Amino acid sequence: MSTSRKSEESIYRIPPYYYLHVIDQNTNVTRVETGPKTFIRQDNERVVFGPEKMITVPPRHYCIIENPVLKNKEDTVVFDANGQAKLLHADQEIRLAQDPFPLYPGEVLKQPVVALKVVVANAALRLRSILDFEDESGEKRTAGDEWLFEGPGTYIPRKEVMVEETIRATVIKPNQAIKLRARKESLDRDGDARVTGEEWLVKKTGAYLPGAYEEVVDVVNAYVLTEKKALHMRSIRTFKDDFGVVRKNGEEWLTKMSDTETHIPHVYEEVVGVVSITTLTNRQYCIILDPVDENGKPQLGRKKLVKGEKSFFLMPGEHLEKGIQNVYVLGEDEGLILKANETFKDAEQDVERKPGDRWMIRGPVEYVPPVEVEVVTKRQAIPLDENEGIYVRDVKTGKVRAVTGVTYMLNQDEEMWPKELPPTVEGLLATGKDPVADRGDRRATAPAQRDKTRVVTYRVPHNAAVQIYDYKEKKARVVFGPELVMLGPDEQFTQLSLSGGKPKKPNVIKSLCLLLGPDFCTDVIVVETADHARLQLQLSYNWHFEVTTKPEDKTYEVEAAKLFSVPDFVGDACKAIASRVRGAVAGVQFDDFHKNSAKIIRSSVFGFDENQKVRERFSFHQNNLVVTSIDIQSVEPVDQRTRDSLMKSVQLAIEITTNSQEAAARHEAERLEQEAKGRLERQKISDEAEAERSRKELLELQAHSAAVESTGQAKAEAQSRAEAAKIEGEAAVEQAKLKAQATKIEAESELERLTRAREAETKYIREQNELEITKTSQMAAIETGKFKDMVTSIGADTIKAIAVSGPEMQVKLLKSLGLKSTLITDGSNPINLFNTAQGMVGGLVPARSRPVPDSDEEDA
């Protein structure tokens, strides 16, 4: 509504540099009215735009006008026949700094006023032509052409040109290069023709500004080569490198410090990796697989031995077999097993070696194997004590033997042979328990790992035996302790599996050695009496093995083998003894057995001799086991009723014994109580008599104390009064002495004060006088010096002239008057002739011109 109201106004005041658009409704022609002006609108006219400020383009700025007006050569607007300004439709015009101008009807300000682009040094604008035109230098540009506007400078835009981007120069540092790619066929800055997609390097140090059809792919840093590093390069196409060598596609080579100190990879070569130098000491060597010959050609399938001291780079395609290896230094107790892989002649031993041959060299020697030889293993001499050994197998014959007690080194046809043992035997050997000291320990322990190539050894304890069976010879031997058993390759231990526990159970105890005793074992058996009373007996047997023959006897081996003829001698003996005891107990009553259990059991086991006496031993002839005694440790009824009755009888006996003991104790207690009462009555009478004697002594002491108390009080009062009077007198005397002393001190103090005051006053006056004298002396010296300086400054002649000027003038005045006078004096008083003359002529001098007399002259 405000716009319509404003357009209906008739008078418009247009300020300077403002304009408005007016449409003539009769002709439909729109014109521009510019200020300063007062516009009066006609009835057939209407203001369609404005007043609006003109567009001002300051220096170094520009704007873009769309649909600009058409101008002639005189730079004036061209109008059609109707007076309408002609427009270049769909065209643009870039207007630079000029006077403020209005927008004609149809013109549009496409881009407001902005500053011109300033291109700094080492930068450029990449421009693209969107229309065909000819620039200021006369060069024709076709639509799609691209070129650079390089700085420093200010870019003046054109309607035919569009700014694609701002390009900044890339700084190339030392040991750097930039990789460029051509976006279109063109010439680079060196004038070389480049095809689309071609890449090249620019290595010149400084700032490089890519061309219009160039793009920077990457900044390439140089690789710094040292004596210990080289570059492994690969060609990605056929080209000639920086050293003038033609490289074929896929070719690989090394670039070393001898070629260049720094290397920037070419665009057609890639760095596979950095190769470090391989250094061998005089104690090292290496074998190179697929070595490269002098012409750089790889010798595939070949090997090359390189000994130290030497440093070299592995060429592409070469690699080390097993890396850098140390020279084999063999001592006197060392050797090497070697194997030939190819036919060659061993120069050291002058022997022709064929593939597969094995031989051994012994130290001391230093050895570097040729490429035709493979080191199978290194052998070390094994020192063996008398009680140590190893199992050795000949790989050619398969024979296994045990080597003990010497220092032995395996040759090329021998190897260590592991001897396998049954798992139970392995466990017994690995636990390391003492068969005698730890025979009651059934706890499982972690077995130690056994070296199976070592000869199996077992220490047979004292009074024990071990049976060893040779499966090759089909023969067994028994070793008695203390002895160290060493198994041969074909020998095995005879394992004992004995009964254990209470009652005895089979296969509880595993052992390799048989203890010969004496020892004991305990068993629990159940028997039944003739009256069907079931009892549980715990019996302990003492046993031992008897070996009566000696090693030199012919029957020694037979008697020794009998010890192991019964696999479980414990279970067999316990079963035999238990059967005898059950048979004997079954024929007697419970009461008889309860009274004579030991005799019945011993007689049943040992039997009777020809004198009807119980024997002392029970022998097992199969294995020479002898049981020497039986200990009955406990007898317990198995039947509950028998156990209850036995318990009742025991309880009744205990109760009877307890009651009798209780009655005796009660009688003794009553007797002791009567004796205690009699002693108490006698003590009470003695205490009363003692109390009466103590009361009598107390009364006597009280009477004596009262007498002493009355006498002591009077005496104490008299003494206290005398002491009080004495103290008062002494106090008065002391007070008088103190007063006299105080008066004396006050007088002395006052005298000292007055003396010090007089001395101080005297000292003050003396110092004041001295100061006054010093002041007067200094003032006199100052005045003297002042007068002296004045006299010196005025001069003696001047003073003399001043002194005689007055009298001379008076004399002259008197002479001029012609007066003569006579002066009579007594000669004692001085006569001031100057004043006399002055007085004589004073009347002639006017009063206002007379000088004021000094005070010194008036006093005179």
PDB file of N, CA, C and O in Angstrom, residues 213-269:
ATOM      1  N   TYR A 213      47.665 -26.852 -18.377  1.00  0.00           N
ATOM      2  CA  TYR A 213      47.295 -28.241 -18.615  1.00  0.00           C
ATOM      3  C   TYR A 213      48.183 -29.190 -17.823  1.00  0.00           C
ATOM      4  O   TYR A 213      48.364 -30.341 -18.214  1.00  0.00           O
ATOM      5  N   GLU A 214      48.749 -28.702 -16.725  1.00  0.00           N
ATOM      6  CA  GLU A 214      49.583 -29.534 -15.862  1.00  0.00           C
ATOM      7  C   GLU A 214      48.957 -29.620 -14.477  1.00  0.00           C
ATOM      8  O   GLU A 214      48.319 -28.666 -14.016  1.00  0.00           O
ATOM      9  N   GLU A 215      49.152 -30.742 -13.841  1.00  0.00           N
ATOM     10  CA  GLU A 215      48.702 -30.912 -12.470  1.00  0.00           C
ATOM     11  C   GLU A 215      49.800 -31.597 -11.663  1.00  0.00           C
ATOM     12  O   GLU A 215      50.511 -32.461 -12.188  1.00  0.00           O
ATOM     13  N   VAL A 216      49.921 -31.185 -10.398  1.00  0.00           N
ATOM     14  CA  VAL A 216      50.946 -31.746  -9.512  1.00  0.00           C
ATOM     15  C   VAL A 216      50.410 -33.040  -8.919  1.00  0.00           C
ATOM     16  O   VAL A 216      49.392 -33.039  -8.228  1.00  0.00           O
ATOM     17  N   VAL A 217      51.088 -34.148  -9.218  1.00  0.00           N
ATOM     18  CA  VAL A 217      50.662 -35.443  -8.706  1.00  0.00           C
ATOM     19  C   VAL A 217      51.187 -35.672  -7.295  1.00  0.00           C
ATOM     20  O   VAL A 217      50.453 -36.067  -6.387  1.00  0.00           O
ATOM     21  N   ASP A 218      52.450 -35.358  -7.078  1.00  0.00           N
ATOM     22  CA  ASP A 218      53.051 -35.648  -5.771  1.00  0.00           C
ATOM     23  C   ASP A 218      54.379 -34.910  -5.683  1.00  0.00           C
ATOM     24  O   ASP A 218      54.965 -34.509  -6.705  1.00  0.00           O
ATOM     25  N   VAL A 219      54.818 -34.725  -4.431  1.00  0.00           N
ATOM     26  CA  VAL A 219      56.147 -34.183  -4.162  1.00  0.00           C
ATOM     27  C   VAL A 219      57.037 -35.368  -3.796  1.00  0.00           C
ATOM     28  O   VAL A 219      56.754 -36.104  -2.837  1.00  0.00           O
ATOM     29  N   VAL A 220      58.086 -35.583  -4.567  1.00  0.00           N
ATOM     30  CA  VAL A 220      58.949 -36.746  -4.395  1.00  0.00           C
ATOM     31  C   VAL A 220      60.209 -36.309  -3.665  1.00  0.00           C
ATOM     32  O   VAL A 220      60.888 -35.368  -4.086  1.00  0.00           O
ATOM     33  N   ASN A 221      60.475 -36.977  -2.549  1.00  0.00           N
ATOM     34  CA  ASN A 221      61.695 -36.711  -1.783  1.00  0.00           C
ATOM     35  C   ASN A 221      62.792 -37.650  -2.246  1.00  0.00           C
ATOM     36  O   ASN A 221      62.553 -38.825  -2.563  1.00  0.00           O
ATOM     37  N   ALA A 222      63.998 -37.141  -2.227  1.00  0.00           N
ATOM     38  CA  ALA A 222      65.139 -37.942  -2.653  1.00  0.00           C
ATOM     39  C   ALA A 222      65.543 -38.919  -1.559  1.00  0.00           C
ATOM     40  O   ALA A 222      65.399 -38.634  -0.365  1.00  0.00           O
ATOM     41  N   TYR A 223      65.990 -40.064  -1.944  1.00  0.00           N
ATOM     42  CA  TYR A 223      66.544 -41.047  -1.022  1.00  0.00           C
ATOM     43  C   TYR A 223      68.034 -40.749  -0.852  1.00  0.00           C
ATOM     44  O   TYR A 223      68.777 -40.641  -1.835  1.00  0.00           O
ATOM     45  N   VAL A 224      68.452 -40.606   0.400  1.00  0.00           N
ATOM     46  CA  VAL A 224      69.865 -40.344   0.687  1.00  0.00           C
ATOM     47  C   VAL A 224      70.572 -41.685   0.814  1.00  0.00           C
ATOM     48  O   VAL A 224      70.223 -42.509   1.666  1.00  0.00           O
ATOM     49  N   LEU A 225      71.543 -41.908  -0.030  1.00  0.00           N
ATOM     50  CA  LEU A 225      72.268 -43.171  -0.050  1.00  0.00           C
ATOM     51  C   LEU A 225      73.549 -43.041   0.762  1.00  0.00           C
ATOM     52  O   LEU A 225      74.218 -41.994   0.729  1.00  0.00           O
ATOM     53  N   THR A 226      73.850 -44.072   1.500  1.00  0.00           N
ATOM     54  CA  THR A 226      75.085 -44.127   2.283  1.00  0.00           C
ATOM     55  C   THR A 226      75.857 -45.372   1.880  1.00  0.00           C
ATOM     56  O   THR A 226      75.435 -46.149   1.012  1.00  0.00           O
ATOM     57  N   GLU A 227      77.003 -45.544   2.525  1.00  0.00           N
ATOM     58  CA  GLU A 227      77.810 -46.720   2.240  1.00  0.00           C
ATOM     59  C   GLU A 227      77.141 -47.995   2.712  1.00  0.00           C
ATOM     60  O   GLU A 227      77.519 -49.087   2.297  1.00  0.00           O
ATOM     61  N   LYS A 228      76.147 -47.850   3.600  1.00  0.00           N
ATOM     62  CA  LYS A 228      75.492 -49.025   4.167  1.00  0.00           C
ATOM     63  C   LYS A 228      74.083 -49.228   3.626  1.00  0.00           C
ATOM     64  O   LYS A 228      73.398 -50.160   4.060  1.00  0.00           O
ATOM     65  N   LYS A 229      73.627 -48.369   2.727  1.00  0.00           N
ATOM     66  CA  LYS A 229      72.270 -48.490   2.197  1.00  0.00           C
ATOM     67  C   LYS A 229      72.292 -48.303   0.685  1.00  0.00           C
ATOM     68  O   LYS A 229      73.051 -47.485   0.165  1.00  0.00           O
ATOM     69  N   ALA A 230      71.433 -49.054   0.006  1.00  0.00           N
ATOM     70  CA  ALA A 230      71.243 -48.939  -1.442  1.00  0.00           C
ATOM     71  C   ALA A 230      69.765 -49.079  -1.734  1.00  0.00           C
ATOM     72  O   ALA A 230      68.984 -49.553  -0.892  1.00  0.00           O
ATOM     73  N   LEU A 231      69.370 -48.647  -2.920  1.00  0.00           N
ATOM     74  CA  LEU A 231      67.962 -48.695  -3.315  1.00  0.00           C
ATOM     75  C   LEU A 231      67.754 -49.838  -4.296  1.00  0.00           C
ATOM     76  O   LEU A 231      68.492 -50.001  -5.275  1.00  0.00           O
ATOM     77  N   HIS A 232      66.715 -50.626  -4.008  1.00  0.00           N
ATOM     78  CA  HIS A 232      66.297 -51.691  -4.900  1.00  0.00           C
ATOM     79  C   HIS A 232      65.224 -51.112  -5.815  1.00  0.00           C
ATOM     80  O   HIS A 232      64.123 -50.779  -5.367  1.00  0.00           O
ATOM     81  N   MET A 233      65.538 -50.953  -7.099  1.00  0.00           N
ATOM     82  CA  MET A 233      64.646 -50.290  -8.046  1.00  0.00           C
ATOM     83  C   MET A 233      64.063 -51.321  -9.004  1.00  0.00           C
ATOM     84  O   MET A 233      64.663 -52.373  -9.282  1.00  0.00           O
ATOM     85  N   ARG A 234      62.847 -50.998  -9.528  1.00  0.00           N
ATOM     86  CA  ARG A 234      62.189 -51.826 -10.525  1.00  0.00           C
ATOM     87  C   ARG A 234      61.602 -50.913 -11.600  1.00  0.00           C
ATOM     88  O   ARG A 234      60.957 -49.894 -11.284  1.00  0.00           O
ATOM     89  N   SER A 235      61.808 -51.264 -12.840  1.00  0.00           N
ATOM     90  CA  SER A 235      61.290 -50.484 -13.955  1.00  0.00           C
ATOM     91  C   SER A 235      59.861 -50.911 -14.241  1.00  0.00           C
ATOM     92  O   SER A 235      59.555 -52.114 -14.284  1.00  0.00           O
ATOM     93  N   ILE A 236      58.987 -49.917 -14.440  1.00  0.00           N
ATOM     94  CA  ILE A 236      57.592 -50.225 -14.751  1.00  0.00           C
ATOM     95  C   ILE A 236      57.316 -50.062 -16.247  1.00  0.00           C
ATOM     96  O   ILE A 236      56.207 -50.354 -16.706  1.00  0.00           O
ATOM     97  N   ARG A 237      58.285 -49.584 -17.009  1.00  0.00           N
ATOM     98  CA  ARG A 237      58.234 -49.558 -18.470  1.00  0.00           C
ATOM     99  C   ARG A 237      59.646 -49.312 -18.990  1.00  0.00           C
ATOM    100  O   ARG A 237      60.537 -48.913 -18.242  1.00  0.00           O
ATOM    101  N   THR A 238      59.854 -49.560 -20.258  1.00  0.00           N
ATOM    102  CA  THR A 238      61.182 -49.372 -20.837  1.00  0.00           C
ATOM    103  C   THR A 238      61.482 -47.881 -20.969  1.00  0.00           C
ATOM    104  O   THR A 238      60.673 -47.121 -21.523  1.00  0.00           O
ATOM    105  N   PHE A 239      62.637 -47.457 -20.443  1.00  0.00           N
ATOM    106  CA  PHE A 239      63.021 -46.047 -20.481  1.00  0.00           C
ATOM    107  C   PHE A 239      64.521 -45.961 -20.252  1.00  0.00           C
ATOM    108  O   PHE A 239      65.191 -46.951 -19.919  1.00  0.00           O
ATOM    109  N   LYS A 240      65.060 -44.774 -20.405  1.00  0.00           N
ATOM    110  CA  LYS A 240      66.468 -44.505 -20.123  1.00  0.00           C
ATOM    111  C   LYS A 240      66.534 -43.715 -18.823  1.00  0.00           C
ATOM    112  O   LYS A 240      65.919 -42.654 -18.697  1.00  0.00           O
ATOM    113  N   ASP A 241      67.273 -44.237 -17.835  1.00  0.00           N
ATOM    114  CA  ASP A 241      67.294 -43.617 -16.513  1.00  0.00           C
ATOM    115  C   ASP A 241      68.226 -42.414 -16.507  1.00  0.00           C
ATOM    116  O   ASP A 241      68.783 -42.004 -17.543  1.00  0.00           O
ATOM    117  N   ASP A 242      68.395 -41.831 -15.297  1.00  0.00           N
ATOM    118  CA  ASP A 242      69.203 -40.620 -15.156  1.00  0.00           C
ATOM    119  C   ASP A 242      70.679 -40.854 -15.427  1.00  0.00           C
ATOM    120  O   ASP A 242      71.432 -39.887 -15.629  1.00  0.00           O
ATOM    121  N   PHE A 243      71.129 -42.134 -15.413  1.00  0.00           N
ATOM    122  CA  PHE A 243      72.530 -42.433 -15.633  1.00  0.00           C
ATOM    123  C   PHE A 243      72.787 -42.848 -17.084  1.00  0.00           C
ATOM    124  O   PHE A 243      73.883 -43.312 -17.409  1.00  0.00           O
ATOM    125  N   GLY A 244      71.754 -42.713 -17.931  1.00  0.00           N
ATOM    126  CA  GLY A 244      71.923 -43.030 -19.341  1.00  0.00           C
ATOM    127  C   GLY A 244      71.816 -44.493 -19.664  1.00  0.00           C
ATOM    128  O   GLY A 244      72.173 -44.913 -20.770  1.00  0.00           O
ATOM    129  N   VAL A 245      71.309 -45.315 -18.742  1.00  0.00           N
ATOM    130  CA  VAL A 245      71.178 -46.748 -18.965  1.00  0.00           C
ATOM    131  C   VAL A 245      69.742 -47.040 -19.356  1.00  0.00           C
ATOM    132  O   VAL A 245      68.798 -46.551 -18.725  1.00  0.00           O
ATOM    133  N   VAL A 246      69.585 -47.833 -20.391  1.00  0.00           N
ATOM    134  CA  VAL A 246      68.247 -48.214 -20.849  1.00  0.00           C
ATOM    135  C   VAL A 246      67.753 -49.357 -19.961  1.00  0.00           C
ATOM    136  O   VAL A 246      68.406 -50.412 -19.862  1.00  0.00           O
ATOM    137  N   ARG A 247      66.632 -49.110 -19.320  1.00  0.00           N
ATOM    138  CA  ARG A 247      66.032 -50.103 -18.430  1.00  0.00           C
ATOM    139  C   ARG A 247      64.797 -50.672 -19.113  1.00  0.00           C
ATOM    140  O   ARG A 247      63.939 -49.921 -19.599  1.00  0.00           O
ATOM    141  N   LYS A 248      64.706 -52.009 -19.126  1.00  0.00           N
ATOM    142  CA  LYS A 248      63.561 -52.666 -19.727  1.00  0.00           C
ATOM    143  C   LYS A 248      62.450 -52.845 -18.700  1.00  0.00           C
ATOM    144  O   LYS A 248      62.678 -52.787 -17.501  1.00  0.00           O
ATOM    145  N   ASN A 249      61.266 -53.054 -19.224  1.00  0.00           N
ATOM    146  CA  ASN A 249      60.106 -53.205 -18.359  1.00  0.00           C
ATOM    147  C   ASN A 249      60.282 -54.415 -17.443  1.00  0.00           C
ATOM    148  O   ASN A 249      60.555 -55.522 -17.909  1.00  0.00           O
ATOM    149  N   GLY A 250      60.129 -54.189 -16.115  1.00  0.00           N
ATOM    150  CA  GLY A 250      60.271 -55.265 -15.136  1.00  0.00           C
ATOM    151  C   GLY A 250      61.681 -55.499 -14.670  1.00  0.00           C
ATOM    152  O   GLY A 250      61.907 -56.320 -13.765  1.00  0.00           O
ATOM    153  N   GLU A 251      62.651 -54.824 -15.236  1.00  0.00           N
ATOM    154  CA  GLU A 251      64.040 -55.021 -14.830  1.00  0.00           C
ATOM    155  C   GLU A 251      64.264 -54.450 -13.432  1.00  0.00           C
ATOM    156  O   GLU A 251      63.705 -53.417 -13.066  1.00  0.00           O
ATOM    157  N   GLU A 252      65.088 -55.122 -12.646  1.00  0.00           N
ATOM    158  CA  GLU A 252      65.409 -54.694 -11.281  1.00  0.00           C
ATOM    159  C   GLU A 252      66.911 -54.477 -11.185  1.00  0.00           C
ATOM    160  O   GLU A 252      67.703 -55.225 -11.790  1.00  0.00           O
ATOM    161  N   TRP A 253      67.295 -53.495 -10.392  1.00  0.00           N
ATOM    162  CA  TRP A 253      68.708 -53.182 -10.211  1.00  0.00           C
ATOM    163  C   TRP A 253      68.885 -52.436  -8.890  1.00  0.00           C
ATOM    164  O   TRP A 253      67.913 -52.067  -8.232  1.00  0.00           O
ATOM    165  N   LEU A 254      70.134 -52.216  -8.524  1.00  0.00           N
ATOM    166  CA  LEU A 254      70.481 -51.500  -7.302  1.00  0.00           C
ATOM    167  C   LEU A 254      71.103 -50.158  -7.669  1.00  0.00           C
ATOM    168  O   LEU A 254      71.915 -50.069  -8.595  1.00  0.00           O
ATOM    169  N   THR A 255      70.712 -49.157  -6.913  1.00  0.00           N
ATOM    170  CA  THR A 255      71.339 -47.841  -7.026  1.00  0.00           C
ATOM    171  C   THR A 255      72.137 -47.611  -5.744  1.00  0.00           C
ATOM    172  O   THR A 255      71.574 -47.581  -4.649  1.00  0.00           O
ATOM    173  N   LYS A 256      73.470 -47.455  -5.882  1.00  0.00           N
ATOM    174  CA  LYS A 256      74.360 -47.376  -4.732  1.00  0.00           C
ATOM    175  C   LYS A 256      74.912 -45.966  -4.599  1.00  0.00           C
ATOM    176  O   LYS A 256      74.700 -45.096  -5.456  1.00  0.00           O
ATOM    177  N   MET A 257      75.644 -45.774  -3.522  1.00  0.00           N
ATOM    178  CA  MET A 257      76.267 -44.481  -3.280  1.00  0.00           C
ATOM    179  C   MET A 257      77.330 -44.186  -4.332  1.00  0.00           C
ATOM    180  O   MET A 257      77.609 -43.018  -4.628  1.00  0.00           O
ATOM    181  N   SER A 258      77.930 -45.248  -4.912  1.00  0.00           N
ATOM    182  CA  SER A 258      78.919 -45.028  -5.969  1.00  0.00           C
ATOM    183  C   SER A 258      78.280 -44.439  -7.217  1.00  0.00           C
ATOM    184  O   SER A 258      78.959 -43.792  -8.022  1.00  0.00           O
ATOM    185  N   ASP A 259      76.980 -44.634  -7.403  1.00  0.00           N
ATOM    186  CA  ASP A 259      76.270 -44.047  -8.540  1.00  0.00           C
ATOM    187  C   ASP A 259      75.864 -42.616  -8.250  1.00  0.00           C
ATOM    188  O   ASP A 259      76.042 -41.723  -9.084  1.00  0.00           O
ATOM    189  N   THR A 260      75.302 -42.359  -7.097  1.00  0.00           N
ATOM    190  CA  THR A 260      74.851 -41.012  -6.713  1.00  0.00           C
ATOM    191  C   THR A 260      74.653 -40.979  -5.208  1.00  0.00           C
ATOM    192  O   THR A 260      74.359 -42.010  -4.590  1.00  0.00           O
ATOM    193  N   GLU A 261      74.817 -39.796  -4.630  1.00  0.00           N
ATOM    194  CA  GLU A 261      74.635 -39.658  -3.183  1.00  0.00           C
ATOM    195  C   GLU A 261      73.161 -39.564  -2.822  1.00  0.00           C
ATOM    196  O   GLU A 261      72.742 -40.042  -1.773  1.00  0.00           O
ATOM    197  N   THR A 262      72.377 -38.915  -3.673  1.00  0.00           N
ATOM    198  CA  THR A 262      70.926 -38.843  -3.469  1.00  0.00           C
ATOM    199  C   THR A 262      70.253 -39.237  -4.770  1.00  0.00           C
ATOM    200  O   THR A 262      70.743 -38.922  -5.860  1.00  0.00           O
ATOM    201  N   HIS A 263      69.152 -39.902  -4.652  1.00  0.00           N
ATOM    202  CA  HIS A 263      68.461 -40.383  -5.845  1.00  0.00           C
ATOM    203  C   HIS A 263      66.980 -40.096  -5.728  1.00  0.00           C
ATOM    204  O   HIS A 263      66.340 -40.453  -4.723  1.00  0.00           O
ATOM    205  N   ILE A 264      66.464 -39.452  -6.769  1.00  0.00           N
ATOM    206  CA  ILE A 264      65.026 -39.213  -6.863  1.00  0.00           C
ATOM    207  C   ILE A 264      64.484 -40.193  -7.887  1.00  0.00           C
ATOM    208  O   ILE A 264      64.890 -40.174  -9.052  1.00  0.00           O
ATOM    209  N   PRO A 265      63.580 -41.088  -7.470  1.00  0.00           N
ATOM    210  CA  PRO A 265      63.083 -42.102  -8.412  1.00  0.00           C
ATOM    211  C   PRO A 265      62.408 -41.459  -9.622  1.00  0.00           C
ATOM    212  O   PRO A 265      61.655 -40.493  -9.506  1.00  0.00           O
ATOM    213  N   HIS A 266      62.720 -42.032 -10.785  1.00  0.00           N
ATOM    214  CA  HIS A 266      62.079 -41.589 -12.025  1.00  0.00           C
ATOM    215  C   HIS A 266      60.612 -41.994 -12.013  1.00  0.00           C
ATOM    216  O   HIS A 266      60.197 -42.884 -11.256  1.00  0.00           O
ATOM    217  N   VAL A 267      59.834 -41.333 -12.870  1.00  0.00           N
ATOM    218  CA  VAL A 267      58.405 -41.646 -12.900  1.00  0.00           C
ATOM    219  C   VAL A 267      58.159 -43.055 -13.407  1.00  0.00           C
ATOM    220  O   VAL A 267      57.095 -43.638 -13.133  1.00  0.00           O
ATOM    221  N   TYR A 268      59.106 -43.626 -14.149  1.00  0.00           N
ATOM    222  CA  TYR A 268      58.921 -44.961 -14.699  1.00  0.00           C
ATOM    223  C   TYR A 268      59.694 -46.008 -13.910  1.00  0.00           C
ATOM    224  O   TYR A 268      59.950 -47.106 -14.422  1.00  0.00           O
ATOM    225  N   GLU A 269      60.110 -45.670 -12.702  1.00  0.00           N
ATOM    226  CA  GLU A 269      60.754 -46.646 -11.837  1.00  0.00           C
ATOM    227  C   GLU A 269      60.171 -46.506 -10.441  1.00  0.00           C
ATOM    228  O   GLU A 269      59.721 -45.428 -10.035  1.00  0.00           O
TER     229      GLU A 269
END
